Amino acid sequence: MLKIINLESWSSFEEEIQHTLNSQREILIESTSLPLLFRGHSDATWDLETTLERVIGSDLGLAEYYSIISGIRPRLETFTGNTWNIPTLKEYMSWLEVNPSPEVANPSLDFMGYLRHYGFPSPLLDWTLSPYIAAYFAFRDMANKAESVAIYVYYPGIYTLTSQLEKPRIYPLWGDFRNNKRHYLQQSIYTVCIRKDKDGVSFARHDKIYTEQDEDGERLIKYVLPSSEKGIALLSLESYNINAYSLFGTEESLLEALFMRYYGLRKARK
């Protein structure tokens, strides 16, 4: 179930999100519910779409995708000096036959998370545990011409192996990540949408959940804010030490953060 909330200002978003976080703390103390996940879009009209979907525009089998990424691993290890211990394609296929589970990406999750953060088309949709980091990514693009941005709040469902995989389902993927500092800087969590049918297990579109599920299914809130609030939002986030450098940790991101800090201050004084 998708709920859209239109807000007029950054301050109204901060009020809304604090109320949401306070409510979640009470729920987590009293139950085994999963934590909320957040995601920012610099254009409110964008769908919940993975980078893989942007490139190929269609569903892809898990085995086919795994064959692709296992093939590039040796080259990537050669140039980066990193090592990823993932199953061979044959081992993965054998494992997949007996474990067609929501966590089917877990044998290679560390590697897949790295690929997602560094630009390789991925079936993983990246979220963060911080609403403010999500807000930063929504407002970061100062050249964006969109009239509004979106910040999503996702309430993860809990599914087991007996869940109906013939319907697309979204599953959060948890695990330890090495060789991927950005994962920790951005407090990242990933979700994967999968479907099982007569042809096997394949990735599916996240946005199908909100056209095919009933009101008792997934819960998603979409906060829509005017992009004109970006200056105020980025200055506020800077006070929390949320900027390009704190989230990417590179020289390029340091320069971006310094420009935004001083440019933003100049704009604020005018």
Tab-separated table of C-alpha atoms in Angstrom:
chain	number	residue	atom	x	y	z
A	1	MET	CA	0.000	0.000	0.000
A	2	LEU	CA	1.500	3.334	-1.085
A	3	LYS	CA	0.680	6.498	0.828
A	4	ILE	CA	1.720	9.833	-0.678
A	5	ILE	CA	2.168	12.835	1.629
A	6	ASN	CA	2.783	16.254	0.080
A	7	LEU	CA	4.752	18.654	2.263
A	8	GLU	CA	5.435	22.340	1.724
A	9	SER	CA	8.751	22.747	3.539
A	10	TRP	CA	11.862	21.041	4.874
A	11	SER	CA	10.829	21.854	8.436
A	12	SER	CA	7.529	20.041	7.961
A	13	PHE	CA	9.452	16.974	6.761
A	14	GLU	CA	11.658	17.072	9.855
A	15	GLU	CA	8.553	17.162	12.050
A	16	GLU	CA	6.961	14.267	10.154
A	17	ILE	CA	10.055	12.104	10.218
A	18	GLN	CA	10.669	12.638	13.915
A	19	HIS	CA	7.148	11.481	14.629
A	20	THR	CA	7.721	8.423	12.427
A	21	LEU	CA	11.022	7.579	14.130
A	22	ASN	CA	9.536	7.959	17.609
A	23	SER	CA	6.688	5.628	16.659
A	24	GLN	CA	9.140	3.089	15.250
A	25	ARG	CA	11.228	3.061	18.433
A	26	GLU	CA	8.154	2.073	20.428
A	27	ILE	CA	7.311	-0.696	17.950
A	28	LEU	CA	10.868	-2.100	17.884
A	29	ILE	CA	11.014	-2.244	21.671
A	30	GLU	CA	7.762	-4.231	21.825
A	31	SER	CA	8.195	-6.558	18.825
A	32	THR	CA	10.576	-8.168	16.351
A	33	SER	CA	9.682	-5.772	13.540
A	34	LEU	CA	12.444	-4.813	11.120
A	35	PRO	CA	13.755	-1.224	11.119
A	36	LEU	CA	12.410	1.312	8.648
A	37	LEU	CA	14.282	1.856	5.400
A	38	PHE	CA	14.620	5.204	3.598
A	39	ARG	CA	15.408	6.219	0.036
A	40	GLY	CA	15.695	9.602	-1.691
A	41	HIS	CA	14.797	10.498	-5.287
A	42	SER	CA	15.830	13.831	-6.794
A	43	ASP	CA	12.742	13.692	-9.021
A	44	ALA	CA	9.441	12.758	-7.392
A	45	THR	CA	8.152	11.282	-10.664
A	46	TRP	CA	10.798	8.528	-10.735
A	47	ASP	CA	9.717	4.953	-10.082
A	48	LEU	CA	11.310	2.601	-7.569
A	49	GLU	CA	13.610	1.220	-10.222
A	50	THR	CA	16.911	-0.628	-9.935
A	51	THR	CA	19.908	0.287	-12.062
A	52	LEU	CA	19.574	-3.085	-13.796
A	53	GLU	CA	16.010	-2.253	-14.835
A	54	ARG	CA	17.154	1.115	-16.177
A	55	VAL	CA	19.654	-0.636	-18.428
A	56	ILE	CA	17.739	-3.679	-19.709
A	57	GLY	CA	14.153	-2.634	-18.998
A	58	SER	CA	12.944	-6.163	-18.216
A	59	ASP	CA	13.105	-8.984	-15.700
A	60	LEU	CA	16.209	-11.176	-15.570
A	61	GLY	CA	16.766	-14.643	-14.134
A	62	LEU	CA	18.916	-14.890	-11.036
A	63	ALA	CA	21.154	-17.546	-12.612
A	64	GLU	CA	21.770	-15.441	-15.722
A	65	TYR	CA	22.717	-12.384	-13.679
A	66	TYR	CA	24.989	-14.452	-11.450
A	67	SER	CA	26.745	-15.826	-14.527
A	68	ILE	CA	27.487	-12.263	-15.635
A	69	ILE	CA	28.881	-11.028	-12.329
A	70	SER	CA	30.923	-14.172	-11.671
A	71	GLY	CA	32.494	-13.687	-15.095
A	72	ILE	CA	33.679	-10.153	-14.335
A	73	ARG	CA	35.003	-10.947	-10.843
A	74	PRO	CA	38.575	-11.991	-11.853
A	75	ARG	CA	39.082	-8.809	-13.873
A	76	LEU	CA	37.734	-6.646	-11.071
A	77	GLU	CA	39.972	-8.340	-8.497
A	78	THR	CA	42.985	-7.779	-10.754
A	79	PHE	CA	42.412	-4.042	-11.047
A	80	THR	CA	41.193	-3.311	-7.494
A	81	GLY	CA	43.362	-5.667	-5.456
A	82	ASN	CA	40.244	-6.810	-3.581
A	83	THR	CA	39.073	-10.407	-3.241
A	84	TRP	CA	35.513	-11.722	-3.109
A	85	ASN	CA	34.972	-15.359	-2.140
A	86	ILE	CA	31.772	-16.187	-3.990
A	87	PRO	CA	30.533	-19.587	-5.209
A	88	THR	CA	31.251	-20.689	-8.753
A	89	LEU	CA	28.314	-20.634	-11.152
A	90	LYS	CA	27.946	-24.417	-10.811
A	91	GLU	CA	27.963	-24.188	-7.007
A	92	TYR	CA	25.510	-21.316	-7.105
A	93	MET	CA	23.129	-23.229	-9.386
A	94	SER	CA	23.250	-26.255	-7.081
A	95	TRP	CA	22.573	-24.036	-4.093
A	96	LEU	CA	19.740	-22.267	-5.911
A	97	GLU	CA	17.956	-25.548	-6.621
A	98	VAL	CA	17.510	-26.259	-2.925
A	99	ASN	CA	17.380	-22.676	-1.630
A	100	PRO	CA	15.009	-20.599	-3.788
A	101	SER	CA	14.586	-18.302	-0.801
A	102	PRO	CA	14.061	-14.564	-0.380
A	103	GLU	CA	17.724	-14.325	0.578
A	104	VAL	CA	18.844	-16.014	-2.616
A	105	ALA	CA	21.435	-13.307	-3.301
A	106	ASN	CA	23.225	-13.885	0.008
A	107	PRO	CA	26.063	-16.129	-1.271
A	108	SER	CA	27.305	-13.156	-3.278
A	109	LEU	CA	25.722	-10.275	-1.379
A	110	ASP	CA	29.060	-8.712	-0.414
A	111	PHE	CA	30.146	-8.670	-4.054
A	112	MET	CA	26.747	-7.516	-5.328
A	113	GLY	CA	26.701	-4.672	-2.813
A	114	TYR	CA	30.090	-3.500	-4.039
A	115	LEU	CA	28.942	-3.610	-7.656
A	116	ARG	CA	25.822	-1.616	-6.793
A	117	HIS	CA	27.783	1.165	-5.086
A	118	TYR	CA	30.302	1.502	-7.887
A	119	GLY	CA	27.998	1.725	-10.877
A	120	PHE	CA	27.543	-1.818	-12.194
A	121	PRO	CA	23.870	-2.452	-13.172
A	122	SER	CA	22.310	-4.166	-10.184
A	123	PRO	CA	19.007	-5.813	-9.184
A	124	LEU	CA	19.519	-4.453	-5.676
A	125	LEU	CA	17.644	-1.340	-4.672
A	126	ASP	CA	19.699	0.562	-2.129
A	127	TRP	CA	18.128	2.102	0.959
A	128	THR	CA	19.533	3.622	4.112
A	129	LEU	CA	18.697	3.361	7.788
A	130	SER	CA	18.891	7.167	8.032
A	131	PRO	CA	16.067	9.419	6.766
A	132	TYR	CA	18.542	12.293	6.616
A	133	ILE	CA	20.962	10.447	4.355
A	134	ALA	CA	18.000	9.634	2.113
A	135	ALA	CA	17.050	13.315	2.139
A	136	TYR	CA	20.602	14.261	1.138
A	137	PHE	CA	20.419	12.075	-1.960
A	138	ALA	CA	17.027	13.569	-2.791
A	139	PHE	CA	18.352	17.138	-2.666
A	140	ARG	CA	21.981	16.606	-3.679
A	141	ASP	CA	21.603	17.393	-7.387
A	142	MET	CA	21.559	21.197	-7.395
A	143	ALA	CA	21.224	21.254	-11.193
A	144	ASN	CA	18.082	19.144	-11.085
A	145	LYS	CA	15.145	20.765	-12.907
A	146	ALA	CA	12.440	18.673	-11.254
A	147	GLU	CA	9.745	20.590	-9.417
A	148	SER	CA	9.726	18.207	-6.463
A	149	VAL	CA	11.791	15.483	-4.797
A	150	ALA	CA	10.680	12.348	-2.969
A	151	ILE	CA	11.820	10.628	0.201
A	152	TYR	CA	10.473	7.101	0.673
A	153	VAL	CA	9.869	5.314	3.957
A	154	TYR	CA	9.552	1.547	3.623
A	155	TYR	CA	8.110	-0.751	6.288
A	156	PRO	CA	9.675	-4.161	5.488
A	157	GLY	CA	7.484	-7.227	5.564
A	158	ILE	CA	8.697	-10.502	7.041
A	159	TYR	CA	8.384	-13.492	4.676
A	160	THR	CA	9.524	-17.083	4.935
A	161	LEU	CA	10.339	-19.845	2.485
A	162	THR	CA	6.639	-20.762	2.384
A	163	SER	CA	5.641	-17.321	1.128
A	164	GLN	CA	3.973	-17.177	-2.284
A	165	LEU	CA	6.918	-16.529	-4.558
A	166	GLU	CA	4.735	-16.587	-7.672
A	167	LYS	CA	3.795	-13.066	-6.648
A	168	PRO	CA	6.600	-10.500	-6.599
A	169	ARG	CA	7.887	-9.952	-3.087
A	170	ILE	CA	10.381	-7.462	-1.673
A	171	TYR	CA	13.009	-8.836	0.691
A	172	PRO	CA	15.580	-6.865	2.693
A	173	LEU	CA	19.054	-8.386	2.439
A	174	TRP	CA	21.253	-8.266	5.503
A	175	GLY	CA	24.889	-9.233	5.781
A	176	ASP	CA	28.489	-8.200	6.376
A	177	PHE	CA	30.303	-6.242	3.706
A	178	ARG	CA	34.022	-6.018	3.039
A	179	ASN	CA	35.874	-3.871	0.485
A	180	ASN	CA	32.930	-1.465	0.520
A	181	LYS	CA	33.417	1.532	2.795
A	182	ARG	CA	30.497	3.370	1.213
A	183	HIS	CA	28.117	0.726	2.478
A	184	TYR	CA	28.878	1.704	6.066
A	185	LEU	CA	29.217	5.448	5.484
A	186	GLN	CA	25.758	5.521	3.920
A	187	GLN	CA	24.195	3.093	6.432
A	188	SER	CA	23.070	1.029	3.460
A	189	ILE	CA	20.532	-1.756	3.318
A	190	TYR	CA	19.444	-3.430	0.094
A	191	THR	CA	16.208	-4.931	-1.079
A	192	VAL	CA	15.577	-7.352	-3.895
A	193	CYS	CA	12.243	-8.058	-5.553
A	194	ILE	CA	11.899	-11.636	-6.775
A	195	ARG	CA	9.259	-13.850	-8.329
A	196	LYS	CA	9.114	-17.614	-8.830
A	197	ASP	CA	7.203	-19.182	-11.720
A	198	LYS	CA	7.425	-22.186	-14.053
A	199	ASP	CA	10.569	-20.737	-15.631
A	200	GLY	CA	12.412	-20.424	-12.331
A	201	VAL	CA	13.333	-17.561	-10.020
A	202	SER	CA	13.798	-14.115	-11.499
A	203	PHE	CA	14.160	-10.547	-10.370
A	204	ALA	CA	11.017	-8.422	-10.628
A	205	ARG	CA	10.206	-4.744	-10.397
A	206	HIS	CA	9.750	-3.244	-6.945
A	207	ASP	CA	6.916	-1.017	-8.134
A	208	LYS	CA	4.827	-4.092	-9.071
A	209	ILE	CA	4.267	-4.646	-5.371
A	210	TYR	CA	2.112	-1.565	-5.149
A	211	THR	CA	-0.078	-2.499	-8.087
A	212	GLU	CA	-0.572	-6.162	-7.196
A	213	GLN	CA	-0.683	-6.210	-3.392
A	214	ASP	CA	-3.764	-5.588	-1.285
A	215	GLU	CA	-3.913	-3.126	1.581
A	216	ASP	CA	-2.480	-5.706	3.970
A	217	GLY	CA	0.695	-6.004	1.931
A	218	GLU	CA	3.802	-3.835	1.821
A	219	ARG	CA	3.668	-0.396	3.373
A	220	LEU	CA	5.389	2.523	1.716
A	221	ILE	CA	5.193	6.246	2.424
A	222	LYS	CA	6.301	8.735	-0.190
A	223	TYR	CA	7.011	12.236	1.088
A	224	VAL	CA	6.990	14.795	-1.716
A	225	LEU	CA	8.759	18.128	-1.129
A	226	PRO	CA	9.335	21.092	-3.444
A	227	SER	CA	12.849	21.109	-4.887
A	228	SER	CA	13.038	24.808	-4.017
A	229	GLU	CA	13.737	23.642	-0.441
A	230	LYS	CA	17.096	22.129	-1.461
A	231	GLY	CA	19.211	25.012	-0.145
A	232	ILE	CA	17.597	24.924	3.290
A	233	ALA	CA	17.670	21.140	3.363
A	234	LEU	CA	21.347	20.814	2.422
A	235	LEU	CA	22.415	23.437	4.959
A	236	SER	CA	20.426	21.648	7.642
A	237	LEU	CA	21.976	18.300	6.685
A	238	GLU	CA	25.445	19.887	6.712
A	239	SER	CA	24.892	20.712	10.380
A	240	TYR	CA	24.434	16.948	10.929
A	241	ASN	CA	27.707	16.351	9.028
A	242	ILE	CA	25.807	14.773	6.159
A	243	ASN	CA	27.493	15.793	2.914
A	244	ALA	CA	29.251	14.279	-0.083
A	245	TYR	CA	32.506	13.694	1.790
A	246	SER	CA	30.939	12.016	4.822
A	247	LEU	CA	29.026	9.653	2.521
A	248	PHE	CA	31.652	8.870	-0.150
A	249	GLY	CA	35.026	9.613	1.472
A	250	THR	CA	36.913	10.547	-1.705
A	251	GLU	CA	38.894	13.647	-2.714
A	252	GLU	CA	36.250	14.428	-5.333
A	253	SER	CA	33.496	14.257	-2.731
A	254	LEU	CA	35.538	16.482	-0.379
A	255	LEU	CA	35.703	19.171	-3.056
A	256	GLU	CA	31.985	18.790	-3.712
A	257	ALA	CA	31.235	19.129	0.005
A	258	LEU	CA	33.452	22.217	0.351
A	259	PHE	CA	31.826	23.902	-2.630
A	260	MET	CA	28.331	23.172	-1.364
A	261	ARG	CA	29.241	24.384	2.134
A	262	TYR	CA	30.578	27.769	1.044
A	263	TYR	CA	28.213	28.229	-1.880
A	264	GLY	CA	25.287	27.392	0.376
A	265	LEU	CA	26.404	29.855	3.022
A	266	ARG	CA	26.732	32.625	0.440
A	267	LYS	CA	23.263	31.885	-0.902
A	268	ALA	CA	21.831	31.834	2.613
A	269	ARG	CA	23.229	35.307	3.407
A	270	LYS	CA	21.601	36.902	0.350
